[in-house]
Short mmCIF file of C-alpha atoms and ligand atoms in Angstrom, two decimals:
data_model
loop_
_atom_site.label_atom_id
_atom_site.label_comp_id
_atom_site.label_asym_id
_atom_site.label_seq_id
_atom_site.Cartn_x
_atom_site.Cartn_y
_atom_site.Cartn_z
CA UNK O 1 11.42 13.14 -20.36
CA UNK O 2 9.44 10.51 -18.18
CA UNK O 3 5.67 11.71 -17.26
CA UNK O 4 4.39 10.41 -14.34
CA UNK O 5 1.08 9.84 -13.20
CA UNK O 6 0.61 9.69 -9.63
CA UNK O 7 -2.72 8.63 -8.53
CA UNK O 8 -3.15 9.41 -4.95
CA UNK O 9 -0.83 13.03 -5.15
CA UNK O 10 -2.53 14.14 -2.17
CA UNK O 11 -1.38 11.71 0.35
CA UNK O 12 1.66 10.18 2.19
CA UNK O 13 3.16 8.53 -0.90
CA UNK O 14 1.74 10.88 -3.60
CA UNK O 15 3.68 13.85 -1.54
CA UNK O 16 6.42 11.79 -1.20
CA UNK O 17 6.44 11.21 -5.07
CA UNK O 18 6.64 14.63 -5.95
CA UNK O 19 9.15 15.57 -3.49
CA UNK O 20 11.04 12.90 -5.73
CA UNK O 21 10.30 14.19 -9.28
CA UNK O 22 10.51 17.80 -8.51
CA UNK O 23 14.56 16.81 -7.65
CA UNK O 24 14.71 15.67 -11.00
CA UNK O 25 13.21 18.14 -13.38
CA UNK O 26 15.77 17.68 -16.33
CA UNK O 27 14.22 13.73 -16.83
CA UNK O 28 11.04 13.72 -15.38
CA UNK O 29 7.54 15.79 -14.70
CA UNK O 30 4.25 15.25 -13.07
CA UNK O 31 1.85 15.27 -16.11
CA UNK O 32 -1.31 13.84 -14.34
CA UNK O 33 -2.59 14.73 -10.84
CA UNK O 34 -5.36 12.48 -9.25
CA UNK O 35 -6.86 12.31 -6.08
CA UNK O 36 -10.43 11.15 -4.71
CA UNK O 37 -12.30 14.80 -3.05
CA UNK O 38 -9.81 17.17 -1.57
CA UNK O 39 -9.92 19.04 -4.26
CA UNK O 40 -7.95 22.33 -2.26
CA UNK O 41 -5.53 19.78 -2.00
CA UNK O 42 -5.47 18.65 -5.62
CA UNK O 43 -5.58 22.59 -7.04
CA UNK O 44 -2.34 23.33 -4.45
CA UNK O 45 -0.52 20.51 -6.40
CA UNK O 46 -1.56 21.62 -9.74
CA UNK O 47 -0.09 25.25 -9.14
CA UNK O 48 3.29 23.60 -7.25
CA UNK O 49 3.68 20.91 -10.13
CA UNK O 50 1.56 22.06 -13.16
CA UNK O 51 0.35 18.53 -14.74
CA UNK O 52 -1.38 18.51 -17.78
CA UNK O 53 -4.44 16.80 -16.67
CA UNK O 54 -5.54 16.75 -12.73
CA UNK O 55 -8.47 13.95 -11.63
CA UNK O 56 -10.92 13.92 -9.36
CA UNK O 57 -12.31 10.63 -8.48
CA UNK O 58 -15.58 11.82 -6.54
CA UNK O 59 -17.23 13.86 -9.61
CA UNK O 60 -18.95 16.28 -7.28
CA UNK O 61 -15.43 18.15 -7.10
CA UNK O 62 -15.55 18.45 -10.48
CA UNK O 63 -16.70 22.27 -11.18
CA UNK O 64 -14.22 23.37 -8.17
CA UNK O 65 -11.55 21.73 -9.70
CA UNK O 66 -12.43 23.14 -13.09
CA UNK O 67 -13.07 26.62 -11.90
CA UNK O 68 -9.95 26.50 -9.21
CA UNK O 69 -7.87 25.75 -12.14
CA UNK O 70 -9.56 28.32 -14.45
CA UNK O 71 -9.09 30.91 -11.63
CA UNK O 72 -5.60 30.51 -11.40
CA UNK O 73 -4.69 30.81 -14.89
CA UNK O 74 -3.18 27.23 -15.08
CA UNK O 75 -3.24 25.20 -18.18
CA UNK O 76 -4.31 21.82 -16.27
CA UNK O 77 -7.27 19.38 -18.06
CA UNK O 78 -9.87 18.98 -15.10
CA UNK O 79 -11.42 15.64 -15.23
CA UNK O 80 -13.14 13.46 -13.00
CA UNK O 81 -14.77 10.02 -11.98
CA UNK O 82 -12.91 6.63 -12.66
CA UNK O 83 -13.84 5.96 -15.97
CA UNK O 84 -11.79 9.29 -17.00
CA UNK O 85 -8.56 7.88 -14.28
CA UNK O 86 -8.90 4.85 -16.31
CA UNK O 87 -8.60 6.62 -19.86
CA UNK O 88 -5.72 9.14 -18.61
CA UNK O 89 -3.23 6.22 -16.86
CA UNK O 90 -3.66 3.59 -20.47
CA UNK O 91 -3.06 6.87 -22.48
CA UNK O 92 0.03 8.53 -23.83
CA UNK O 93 -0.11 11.09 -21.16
CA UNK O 94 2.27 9.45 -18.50
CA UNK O 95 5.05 6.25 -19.11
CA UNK O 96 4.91 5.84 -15.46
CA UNK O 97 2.05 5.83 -13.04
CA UNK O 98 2.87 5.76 -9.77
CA UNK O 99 -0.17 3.77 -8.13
CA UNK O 100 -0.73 5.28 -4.02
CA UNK O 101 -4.88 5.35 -3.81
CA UNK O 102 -5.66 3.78 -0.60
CA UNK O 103 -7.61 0.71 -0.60
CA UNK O 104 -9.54 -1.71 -3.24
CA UNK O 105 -10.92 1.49 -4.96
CA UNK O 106 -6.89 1.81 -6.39
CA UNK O 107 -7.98 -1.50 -7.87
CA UNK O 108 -9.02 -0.33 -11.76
CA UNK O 109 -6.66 2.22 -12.34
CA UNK O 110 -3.78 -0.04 -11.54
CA UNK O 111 -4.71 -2.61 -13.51
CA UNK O 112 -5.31 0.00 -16.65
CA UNK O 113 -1.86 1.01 -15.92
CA UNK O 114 -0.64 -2.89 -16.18
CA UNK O 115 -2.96 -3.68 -19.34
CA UNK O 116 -1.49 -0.29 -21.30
CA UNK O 117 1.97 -1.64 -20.24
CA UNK O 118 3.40 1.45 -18.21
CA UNK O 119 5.85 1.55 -15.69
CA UNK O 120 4.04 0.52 -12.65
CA UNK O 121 5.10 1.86 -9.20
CA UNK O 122 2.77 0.24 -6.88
CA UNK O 123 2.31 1.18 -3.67
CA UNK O 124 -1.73 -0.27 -3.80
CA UNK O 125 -0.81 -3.35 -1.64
CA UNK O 126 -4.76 -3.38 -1.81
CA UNK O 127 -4.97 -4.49 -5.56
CA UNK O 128 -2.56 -7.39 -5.23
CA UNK O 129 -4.18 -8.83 -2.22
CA UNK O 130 -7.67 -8.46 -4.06
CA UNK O 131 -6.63 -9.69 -7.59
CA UNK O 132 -3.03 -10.08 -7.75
CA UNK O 133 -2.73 -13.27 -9.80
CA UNK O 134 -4.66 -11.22 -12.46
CA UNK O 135 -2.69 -8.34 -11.93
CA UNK O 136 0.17 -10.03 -12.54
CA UNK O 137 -0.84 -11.82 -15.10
CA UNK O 138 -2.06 -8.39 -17.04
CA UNK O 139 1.76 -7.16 -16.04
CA UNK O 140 3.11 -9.47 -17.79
CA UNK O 141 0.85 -10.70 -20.94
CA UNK O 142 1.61 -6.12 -21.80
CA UNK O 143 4.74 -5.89 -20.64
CA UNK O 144 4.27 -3.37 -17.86
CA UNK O 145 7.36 -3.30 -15.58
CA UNK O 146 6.18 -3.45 -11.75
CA UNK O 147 8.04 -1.94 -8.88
CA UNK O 148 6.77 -2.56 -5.81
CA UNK O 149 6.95 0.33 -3.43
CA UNK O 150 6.24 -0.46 -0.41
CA UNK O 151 8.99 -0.61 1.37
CA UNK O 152 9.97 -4.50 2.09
CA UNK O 153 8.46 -5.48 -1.46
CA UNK O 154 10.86 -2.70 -2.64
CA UNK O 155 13.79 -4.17 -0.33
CA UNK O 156 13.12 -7.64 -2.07
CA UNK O 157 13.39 -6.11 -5.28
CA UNK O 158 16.80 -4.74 -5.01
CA UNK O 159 17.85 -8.04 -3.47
CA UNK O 160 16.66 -9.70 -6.23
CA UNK O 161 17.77 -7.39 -8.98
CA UNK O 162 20.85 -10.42 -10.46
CA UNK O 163 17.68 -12.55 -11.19
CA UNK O 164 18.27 -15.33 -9.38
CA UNK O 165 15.45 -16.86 -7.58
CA UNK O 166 14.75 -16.49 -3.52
CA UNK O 167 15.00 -19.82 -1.50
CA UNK O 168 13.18 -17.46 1.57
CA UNK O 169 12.09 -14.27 2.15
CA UNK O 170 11.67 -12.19 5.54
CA UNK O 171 9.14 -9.56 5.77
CA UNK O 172 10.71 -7.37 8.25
CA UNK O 173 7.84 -5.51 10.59
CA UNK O 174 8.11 -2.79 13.05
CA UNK O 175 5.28 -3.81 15.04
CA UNK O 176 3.34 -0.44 15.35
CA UNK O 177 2.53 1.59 17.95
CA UNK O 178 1.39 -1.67 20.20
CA UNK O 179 4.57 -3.90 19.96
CA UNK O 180 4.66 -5.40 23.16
CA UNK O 181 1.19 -4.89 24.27
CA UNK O 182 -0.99 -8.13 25.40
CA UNK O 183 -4.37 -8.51 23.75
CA UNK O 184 -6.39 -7.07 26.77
CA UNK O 185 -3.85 -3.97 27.10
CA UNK O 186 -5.29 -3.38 23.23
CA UNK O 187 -9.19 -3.23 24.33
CA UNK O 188 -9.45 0.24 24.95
CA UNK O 189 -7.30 1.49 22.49
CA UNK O 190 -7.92 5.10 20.59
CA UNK O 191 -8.09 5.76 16.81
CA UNK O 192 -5.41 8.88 18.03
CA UNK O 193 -2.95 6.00 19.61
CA UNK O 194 -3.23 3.47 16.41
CA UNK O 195 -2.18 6.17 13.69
CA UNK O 196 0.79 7.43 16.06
CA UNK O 197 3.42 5.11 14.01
CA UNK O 198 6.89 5.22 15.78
CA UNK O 199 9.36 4.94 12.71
CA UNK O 200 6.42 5.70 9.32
CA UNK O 201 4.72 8.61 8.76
CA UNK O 202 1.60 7.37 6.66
CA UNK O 203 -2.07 7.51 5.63
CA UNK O 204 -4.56 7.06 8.24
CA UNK O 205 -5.54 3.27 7.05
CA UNK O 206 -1.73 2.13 6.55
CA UNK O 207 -1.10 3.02 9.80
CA UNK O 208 -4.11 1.39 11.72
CA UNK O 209 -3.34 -1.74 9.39
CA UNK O 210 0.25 -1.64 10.67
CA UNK O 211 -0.86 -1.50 14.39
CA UNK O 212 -2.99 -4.51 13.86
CA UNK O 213 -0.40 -5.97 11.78
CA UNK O 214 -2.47 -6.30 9.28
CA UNK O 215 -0.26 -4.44 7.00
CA UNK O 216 2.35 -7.12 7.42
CA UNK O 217 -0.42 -10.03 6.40
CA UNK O 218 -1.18 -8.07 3.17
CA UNK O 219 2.17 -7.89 2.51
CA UNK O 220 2.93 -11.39 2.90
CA UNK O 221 0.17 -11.91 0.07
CA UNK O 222 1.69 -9.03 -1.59
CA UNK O 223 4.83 -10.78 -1.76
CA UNK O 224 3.26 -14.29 -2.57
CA UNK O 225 1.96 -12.23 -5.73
CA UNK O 226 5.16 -10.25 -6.88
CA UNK O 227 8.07 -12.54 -6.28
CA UNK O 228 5.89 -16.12 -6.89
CA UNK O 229 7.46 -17.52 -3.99
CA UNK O 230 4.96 -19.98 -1.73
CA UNK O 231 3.78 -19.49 1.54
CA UNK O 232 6.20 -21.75 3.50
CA UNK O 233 9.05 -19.61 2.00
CA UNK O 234 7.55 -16.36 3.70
CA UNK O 235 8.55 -14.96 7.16
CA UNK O 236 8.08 -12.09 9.28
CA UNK O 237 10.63 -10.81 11.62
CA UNK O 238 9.41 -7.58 13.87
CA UNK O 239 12.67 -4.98 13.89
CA UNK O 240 11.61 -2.11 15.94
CA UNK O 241 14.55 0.22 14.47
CA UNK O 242 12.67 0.02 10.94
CA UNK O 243 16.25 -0.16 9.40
CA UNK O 244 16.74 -3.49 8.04
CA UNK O 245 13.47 -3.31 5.32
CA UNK O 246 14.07 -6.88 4.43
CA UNK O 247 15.79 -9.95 3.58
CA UNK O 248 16.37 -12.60 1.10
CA UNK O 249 18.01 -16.03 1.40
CA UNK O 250 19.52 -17.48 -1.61
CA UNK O 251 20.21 -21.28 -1.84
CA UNK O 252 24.28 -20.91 -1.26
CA UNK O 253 23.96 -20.19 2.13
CA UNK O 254 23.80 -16.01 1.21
CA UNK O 255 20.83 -13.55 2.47
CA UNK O 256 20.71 -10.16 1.22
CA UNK O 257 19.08 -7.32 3.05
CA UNK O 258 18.54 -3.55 1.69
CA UNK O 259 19.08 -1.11 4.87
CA UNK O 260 18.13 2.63 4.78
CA UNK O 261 16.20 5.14 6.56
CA UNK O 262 12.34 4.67 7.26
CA UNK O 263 11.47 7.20 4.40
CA UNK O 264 9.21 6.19 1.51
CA UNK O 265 11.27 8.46 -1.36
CA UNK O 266 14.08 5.55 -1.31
CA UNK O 267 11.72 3.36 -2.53
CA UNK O 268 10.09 5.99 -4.67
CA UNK O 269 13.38 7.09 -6.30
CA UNK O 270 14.33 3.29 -6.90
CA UNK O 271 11.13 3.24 -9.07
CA UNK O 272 11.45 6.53 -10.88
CA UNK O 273 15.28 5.44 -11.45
CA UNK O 274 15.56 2.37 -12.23
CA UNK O 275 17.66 0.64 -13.25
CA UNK O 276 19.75 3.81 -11.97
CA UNK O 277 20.08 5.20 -8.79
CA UNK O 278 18.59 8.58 -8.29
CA UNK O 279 18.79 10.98 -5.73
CA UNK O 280 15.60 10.69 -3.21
CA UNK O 281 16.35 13.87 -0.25
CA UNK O 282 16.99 10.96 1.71
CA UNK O 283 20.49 11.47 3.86
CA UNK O 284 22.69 7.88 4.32
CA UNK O 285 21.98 5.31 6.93
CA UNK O 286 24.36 6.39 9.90
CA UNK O 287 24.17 3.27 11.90
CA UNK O 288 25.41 4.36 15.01
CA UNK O 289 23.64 7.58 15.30
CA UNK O 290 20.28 5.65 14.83
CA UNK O 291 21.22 3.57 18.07
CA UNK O 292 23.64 1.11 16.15
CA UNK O 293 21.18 -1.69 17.04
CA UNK O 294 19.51 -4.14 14.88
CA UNK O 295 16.78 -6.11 16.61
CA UNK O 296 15.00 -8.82 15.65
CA UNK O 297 12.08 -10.66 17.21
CA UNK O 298 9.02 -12.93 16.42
CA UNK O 299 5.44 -11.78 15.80
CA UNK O 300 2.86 -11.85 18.93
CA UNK O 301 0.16 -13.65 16.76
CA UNK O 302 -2.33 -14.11 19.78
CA UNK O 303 -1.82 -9.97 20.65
CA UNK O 304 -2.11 -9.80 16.32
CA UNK O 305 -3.88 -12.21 15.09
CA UNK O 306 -4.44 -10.41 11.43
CA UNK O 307 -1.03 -11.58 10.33
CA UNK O 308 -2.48 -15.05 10.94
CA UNK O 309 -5.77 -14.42 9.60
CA UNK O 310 -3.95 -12.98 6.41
CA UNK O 311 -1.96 -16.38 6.32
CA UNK O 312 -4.71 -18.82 6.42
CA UNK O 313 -6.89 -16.57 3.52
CA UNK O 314 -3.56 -16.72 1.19
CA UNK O 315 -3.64 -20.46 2.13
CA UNK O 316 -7.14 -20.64 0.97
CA UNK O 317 -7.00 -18.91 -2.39
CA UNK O 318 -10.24 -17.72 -4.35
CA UNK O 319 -12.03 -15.03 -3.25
CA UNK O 320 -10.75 -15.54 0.64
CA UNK O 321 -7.82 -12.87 0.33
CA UNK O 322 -10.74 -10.43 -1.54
CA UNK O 323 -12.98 -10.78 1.90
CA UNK O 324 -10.16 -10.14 4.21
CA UNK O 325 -9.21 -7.19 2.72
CA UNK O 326 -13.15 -5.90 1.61
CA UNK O 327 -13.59 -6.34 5.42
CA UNK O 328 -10.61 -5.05 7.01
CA UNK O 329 -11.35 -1.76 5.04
CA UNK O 330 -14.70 -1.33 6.37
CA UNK O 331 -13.83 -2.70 9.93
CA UNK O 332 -10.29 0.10 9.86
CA UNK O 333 -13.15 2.69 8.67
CA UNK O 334 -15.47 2.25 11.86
CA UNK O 335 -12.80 1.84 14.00
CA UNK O 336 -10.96 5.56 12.49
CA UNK O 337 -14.83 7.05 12.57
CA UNK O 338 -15.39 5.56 16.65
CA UNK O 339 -17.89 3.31 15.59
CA UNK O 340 -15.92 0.02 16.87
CA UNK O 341 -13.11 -0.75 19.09
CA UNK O 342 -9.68 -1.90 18.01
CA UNK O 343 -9.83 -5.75 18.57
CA UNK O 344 -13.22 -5.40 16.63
CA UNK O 345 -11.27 -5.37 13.59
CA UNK O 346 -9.41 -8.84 13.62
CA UNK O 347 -12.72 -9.72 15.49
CA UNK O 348 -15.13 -8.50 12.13
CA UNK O 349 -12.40 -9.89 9.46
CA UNK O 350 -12.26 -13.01 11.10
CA UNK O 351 -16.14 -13.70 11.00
CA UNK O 352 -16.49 -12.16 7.64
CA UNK O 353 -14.56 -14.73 6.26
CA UNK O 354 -16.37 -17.22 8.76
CA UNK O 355 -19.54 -15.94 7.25
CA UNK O 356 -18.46 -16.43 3.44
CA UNK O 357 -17.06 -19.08 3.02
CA UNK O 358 -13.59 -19.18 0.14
CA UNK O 359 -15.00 -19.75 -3.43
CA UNK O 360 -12.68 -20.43 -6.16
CA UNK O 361 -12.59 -17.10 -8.61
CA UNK O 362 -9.90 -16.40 -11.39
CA UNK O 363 -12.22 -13.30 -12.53
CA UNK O 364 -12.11 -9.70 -12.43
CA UNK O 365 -15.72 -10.16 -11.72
CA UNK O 366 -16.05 -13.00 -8.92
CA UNK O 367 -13.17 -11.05 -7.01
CA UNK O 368 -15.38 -7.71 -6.98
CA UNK O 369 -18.69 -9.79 -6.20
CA UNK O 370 -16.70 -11.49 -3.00
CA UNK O 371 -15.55 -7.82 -2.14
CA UNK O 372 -18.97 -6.34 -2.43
CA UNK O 373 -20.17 -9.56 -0.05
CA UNK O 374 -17.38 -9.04 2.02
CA UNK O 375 -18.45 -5.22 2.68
CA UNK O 376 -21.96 -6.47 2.98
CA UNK O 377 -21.28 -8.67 6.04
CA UNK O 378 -19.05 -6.89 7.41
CA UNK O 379 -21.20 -3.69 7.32
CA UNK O 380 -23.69 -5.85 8.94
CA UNK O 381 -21.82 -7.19 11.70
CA UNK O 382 -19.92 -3.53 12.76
CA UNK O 383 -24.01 -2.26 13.29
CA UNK O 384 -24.22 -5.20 15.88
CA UNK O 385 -21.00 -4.42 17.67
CA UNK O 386 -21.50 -1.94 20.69
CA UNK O 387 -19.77 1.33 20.28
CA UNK O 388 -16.64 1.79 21.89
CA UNK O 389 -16.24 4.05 25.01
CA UNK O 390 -13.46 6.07 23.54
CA UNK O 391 -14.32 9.40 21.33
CA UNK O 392 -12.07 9.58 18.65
P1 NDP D 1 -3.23 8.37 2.21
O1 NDP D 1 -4.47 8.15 2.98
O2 NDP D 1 -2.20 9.28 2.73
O3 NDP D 1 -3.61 8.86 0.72
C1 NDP D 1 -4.59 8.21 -0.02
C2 NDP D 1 -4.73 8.84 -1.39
O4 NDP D 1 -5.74 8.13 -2.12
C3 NDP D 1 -5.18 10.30 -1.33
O5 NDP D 1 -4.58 10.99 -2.39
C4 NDP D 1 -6.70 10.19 -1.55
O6 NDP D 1 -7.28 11.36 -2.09
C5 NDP D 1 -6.73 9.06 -2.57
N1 NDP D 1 -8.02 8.38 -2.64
C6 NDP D 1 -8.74 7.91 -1.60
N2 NDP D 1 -9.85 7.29 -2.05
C7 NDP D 1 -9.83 7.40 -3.41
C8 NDP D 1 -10.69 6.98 -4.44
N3 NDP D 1 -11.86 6.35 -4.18
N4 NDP D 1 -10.34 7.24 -5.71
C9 NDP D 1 -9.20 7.90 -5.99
N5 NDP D 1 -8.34 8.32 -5.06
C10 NDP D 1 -8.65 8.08 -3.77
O7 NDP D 1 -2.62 6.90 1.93
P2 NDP D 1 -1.09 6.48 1.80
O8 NDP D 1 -0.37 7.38 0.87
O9 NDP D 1 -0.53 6.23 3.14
O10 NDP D 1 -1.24 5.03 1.12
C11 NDP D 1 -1.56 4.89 -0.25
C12 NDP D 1 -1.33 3.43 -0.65
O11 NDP D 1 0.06 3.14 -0.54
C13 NDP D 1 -2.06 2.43 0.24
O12 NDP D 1 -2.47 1.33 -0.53
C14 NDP D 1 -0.97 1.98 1.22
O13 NDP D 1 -1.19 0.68 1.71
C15 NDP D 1 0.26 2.03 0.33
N6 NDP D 1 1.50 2.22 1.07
C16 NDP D 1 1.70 3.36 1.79
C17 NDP D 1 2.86 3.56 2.51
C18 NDP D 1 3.12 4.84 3.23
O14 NDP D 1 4.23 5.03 3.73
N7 NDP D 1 2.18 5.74 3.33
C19 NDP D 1 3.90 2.52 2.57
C20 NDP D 1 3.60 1.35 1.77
C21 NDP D 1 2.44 1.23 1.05
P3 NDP D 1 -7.93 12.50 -1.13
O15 NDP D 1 -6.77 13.17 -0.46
O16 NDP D 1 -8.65 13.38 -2.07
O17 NDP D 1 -8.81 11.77 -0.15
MG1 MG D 2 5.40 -1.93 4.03
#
């Protein structure tokens, strides 16, 4: 019987995780819950999924956790805070830990995961882009297994699954809810309009990221990370059909591509399966009934300029890809709360980094310092920014 952790349960991917294990529930159960402060959230998973231990991160939910699970007669530890996350993912209460907190605060627990060797599903693009030659080296010096989740990484990974290496890899990107747009059409655009992804349904900061195409430049260091392939053998293609999740090029001439429906349990059940395939709810790619059109065209980097942003902070090393992300959180954060508009955000990440400039780091430490400088500045510059006219 595999136990899963899944850290993040109550969002987009945790969901879509359970969905997955709860088809399977001859090999596999949910044996720890976490999530960060909806604890209603957390308790309705406990009674759908009963895990032996359920987290949560903010410890003021801790007595409504505790008494929710009390109250309803479940047998469920209640625990809470990081340090607790921490203890529960490098113990023997999960193999697997299936790694979907948004943001740098997934960080720790991923890397606990890594250093106690588990089976690491990792959706976190956050912690790879922060630390990920650490992470990677953790991975391997314990011999945790990663596979990447999100979706292209995921792609990759079945493409690459004979072991041979990659001569180039394509990063396929829908382009968001914006493809198209010029920069001025994006001034005055809503917090409502960014999340509104055509072909993902996702968590609120994915899906701004992915309408800035941010999401696409943390991938590309994402993918620097997992598959140890340089810059100048990463591309991005947009492909508005969200079909073709991406491609490899092999030094005969060949290029591989994994194709499937835009649904996150494909890439979920590759993880909890593999090297099997398992079943994920998700139906077979019907190419003409989705259109039977693959397009392919290059990104608008003057409309986007995060992907470019995220290109030149992968080209500088150190701490740079730490401050682009530190302040691309906190700029997505105003921008979902109404505090700044949407081209504020490439706007604050680019003078973030401006402001700090890249110093080497090959610590846990340094790379949390330049995040907590990162956040600093950018804090600093959103208060200076005027407030947008839209209400969101
Ligand atoms: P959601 O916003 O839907 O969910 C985020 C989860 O993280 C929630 O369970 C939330 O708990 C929890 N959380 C938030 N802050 C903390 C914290 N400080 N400590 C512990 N838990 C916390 O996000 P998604 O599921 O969309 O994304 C999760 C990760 O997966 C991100 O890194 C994203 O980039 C990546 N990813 C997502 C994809 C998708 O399709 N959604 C695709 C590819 C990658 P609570 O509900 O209590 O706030
Ligand atoms: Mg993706």
């Amino acid at each position: 019987m595999q136990r899963v952790a899944v850290l993040g349960a109550t969002g987009s991917i945790g969901t879509s995780a359970l969905d997955v294990i709860a088809r399977h529930t001859g090999t596999m159960r949910a044996s720890v819950l976490a999530a960060g402060s909806k604890v209603d959230a957390l308790l309705a998973l406990c009674h759908a999924h009963c895990p032996e231990h359920a987290v949560v991160a903010d410890p003021a939910g801790y007595a409504a956790l505790r008494d929710g699970l009390r109250a309803a007669g479940l047998p469920t530890q209640a625990h809470a805070g990081g340090e607790a996350l921490d203890a529960l993912v490098a113990g023997d209460a999960c193999d697997t830990v299936v790694a979907a907190i948004v943001g740098a605060a997934g960080l720790p627990s991923t890397l606990a995961a890594a250093r106690a060797g588990k089976r690491l599903l990792l959706a976190n693009k956050e912690s790879l882009v922060l630390a990920g030659e650490l992470l990677m080296r953790d991975a391997r010096a314990h011999g945790a297994t990663i596979v990447p989740i999100d979706s292209e990484h995921n792609a990759i990974f079945q493409c690459l699954a004979d072991g041979n290496p990659p001569a180039r890899i394509t990063l396929t990107a829908s382009g968001g809810p914006f493809r198209g747009r010029t920069r001025a059409a994006l001034s005055a655009v809503t917090p409502a309009q960014a999340v509104a992804h055509p072909k993902w349904s996702m968590g609120p900061k994915i899906s701004v990221d992915s309408a800035t195409l941010m999401n696409k430049g943390l991938e590309v260091i994402e993918a620097h990370h997992l598959f140890a392939v340089p810059a100048d053998a990463i591309r991005v293609l947009v492909h508005p059909q969200s079909l073709v999740h991406s491609l490899v090029d092999f030094e005969d001439g060949s290029t591989l591509a994994q194709l499937g429906l835009p649904d996150m349990r494909t890439a979920l059940a590759v993880g909890l399966g593999w090297p099997r395939r398992i079943a994920s709810g998700v139906g077979a790619l019907d190419l003409l009934a989705q259109g039977g059109r693959l397009d392919f065209e290059a990104p608008d980097l003057d409309a986007f300029p995060c992907l470019a942003l995220a290109f030149a902070a992968m080209a500088a090393g150190g701490t740079a890809p730490a401050v682009l992300n530190a302040a691309n959180e906190e700029a997505v954060s105003a921008f979902l709360q109404g505090r700044i508009a949407f081209l504020d955000i490439p706007d604050t990440v680019a003078a973030t980094l401006d402001t700090l400039p890249m110093q080497p780091a090959d610590t846990l430490e340094a790379l949390l310092a330049a995040d907590a400088r990162a956040r600093t500045a950018a804090r600093t510059r959103i208060t200076t920014l005027p407030a947008p006219t839209f209400r969101p």
